[in-house]
CSV table of N, CA and C in Angstrom, one decimal:
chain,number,residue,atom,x,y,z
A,1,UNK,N,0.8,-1.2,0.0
A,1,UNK,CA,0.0,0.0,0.0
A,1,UNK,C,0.9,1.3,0.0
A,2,UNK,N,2.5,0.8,0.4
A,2,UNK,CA,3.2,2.4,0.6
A,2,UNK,C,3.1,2.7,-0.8
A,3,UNK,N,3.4,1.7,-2.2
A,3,UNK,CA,3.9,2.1,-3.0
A,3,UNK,C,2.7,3.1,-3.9
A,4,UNK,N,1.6,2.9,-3.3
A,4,UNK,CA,0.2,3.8,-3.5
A,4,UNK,C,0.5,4.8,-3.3
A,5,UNK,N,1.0,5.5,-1.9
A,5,UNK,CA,1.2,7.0,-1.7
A,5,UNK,C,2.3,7.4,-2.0
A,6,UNK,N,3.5,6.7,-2.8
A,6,UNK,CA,4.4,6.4,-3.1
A,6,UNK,C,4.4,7.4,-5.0
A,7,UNK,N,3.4,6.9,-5.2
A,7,UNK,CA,2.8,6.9,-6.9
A,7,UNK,C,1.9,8.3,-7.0
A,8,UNK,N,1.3,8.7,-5.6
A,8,UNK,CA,0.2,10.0,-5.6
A,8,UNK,C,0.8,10.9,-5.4
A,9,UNK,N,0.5,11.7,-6.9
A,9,UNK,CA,1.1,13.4,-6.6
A,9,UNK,C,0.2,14.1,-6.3
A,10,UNK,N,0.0,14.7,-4.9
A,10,UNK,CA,-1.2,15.9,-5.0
A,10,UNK,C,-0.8,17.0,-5.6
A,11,UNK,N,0.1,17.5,-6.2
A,11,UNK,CA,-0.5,18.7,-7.4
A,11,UNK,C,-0.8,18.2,-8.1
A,12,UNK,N,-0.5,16.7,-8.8
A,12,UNK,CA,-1.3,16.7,-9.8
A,12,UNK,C,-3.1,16.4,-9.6
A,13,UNK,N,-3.4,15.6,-8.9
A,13,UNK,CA,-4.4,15.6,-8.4
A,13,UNK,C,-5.1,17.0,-8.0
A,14,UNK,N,-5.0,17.8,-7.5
A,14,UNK,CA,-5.6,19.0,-7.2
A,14,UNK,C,-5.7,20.1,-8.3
A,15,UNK,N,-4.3,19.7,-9.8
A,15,UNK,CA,-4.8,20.6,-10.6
A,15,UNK,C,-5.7,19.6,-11.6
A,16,UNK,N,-5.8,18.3,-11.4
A,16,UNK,CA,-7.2,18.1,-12.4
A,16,UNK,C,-8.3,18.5,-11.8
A,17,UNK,N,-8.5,18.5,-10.4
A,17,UNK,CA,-9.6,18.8,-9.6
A,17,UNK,C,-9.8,20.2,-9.8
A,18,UNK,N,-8.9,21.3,-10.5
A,18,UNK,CA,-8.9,22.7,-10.8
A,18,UNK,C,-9.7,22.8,-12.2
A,19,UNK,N,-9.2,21.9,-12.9
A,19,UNK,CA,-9.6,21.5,-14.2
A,19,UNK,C,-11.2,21.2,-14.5
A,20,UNK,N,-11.3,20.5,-13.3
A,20,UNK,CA,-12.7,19.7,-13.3
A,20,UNK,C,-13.7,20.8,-12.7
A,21,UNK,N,-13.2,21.2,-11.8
A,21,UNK,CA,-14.3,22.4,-11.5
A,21,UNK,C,-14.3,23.7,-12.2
A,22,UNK,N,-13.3,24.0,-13.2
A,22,UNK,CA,-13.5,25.1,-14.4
A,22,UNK,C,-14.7,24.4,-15.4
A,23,UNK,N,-14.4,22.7,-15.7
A,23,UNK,CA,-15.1,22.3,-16.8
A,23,UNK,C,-17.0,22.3,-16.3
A,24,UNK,N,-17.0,22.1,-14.9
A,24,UNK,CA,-18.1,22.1,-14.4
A,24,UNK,C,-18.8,23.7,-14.5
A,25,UNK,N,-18.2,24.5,-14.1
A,25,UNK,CA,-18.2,26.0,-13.9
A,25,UNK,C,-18.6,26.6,-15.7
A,26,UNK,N,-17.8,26.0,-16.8
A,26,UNK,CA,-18.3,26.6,-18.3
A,26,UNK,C,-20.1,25.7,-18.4
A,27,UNK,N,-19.8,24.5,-17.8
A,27,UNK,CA,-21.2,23.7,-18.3
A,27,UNK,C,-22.0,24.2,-17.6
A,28,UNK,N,-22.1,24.8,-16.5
A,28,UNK,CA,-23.6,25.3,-16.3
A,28,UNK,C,-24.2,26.1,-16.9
A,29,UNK,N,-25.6,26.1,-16.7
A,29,UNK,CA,-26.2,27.3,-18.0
A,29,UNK,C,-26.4,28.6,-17.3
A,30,UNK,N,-26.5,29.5,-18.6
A,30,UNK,CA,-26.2,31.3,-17.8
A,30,UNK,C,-27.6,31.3,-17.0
């Protein structure tokens, strides 16, 4: 299991999660 946190980058994880709530943020309607 270390080699799990081993393998996890939180920046990258928090910039798809930036990503993902811009893509959320264009789809809503005006």
């Amino acid at each position: 299991s270390e080699h799990l946190f081993d393998s996890f980058e939180p920046e990258t994880y928090w910039d798809r999660m930036h990503l993902f709530q811009e893509a959320i943020a264009h789809r809503r309607p005006p």
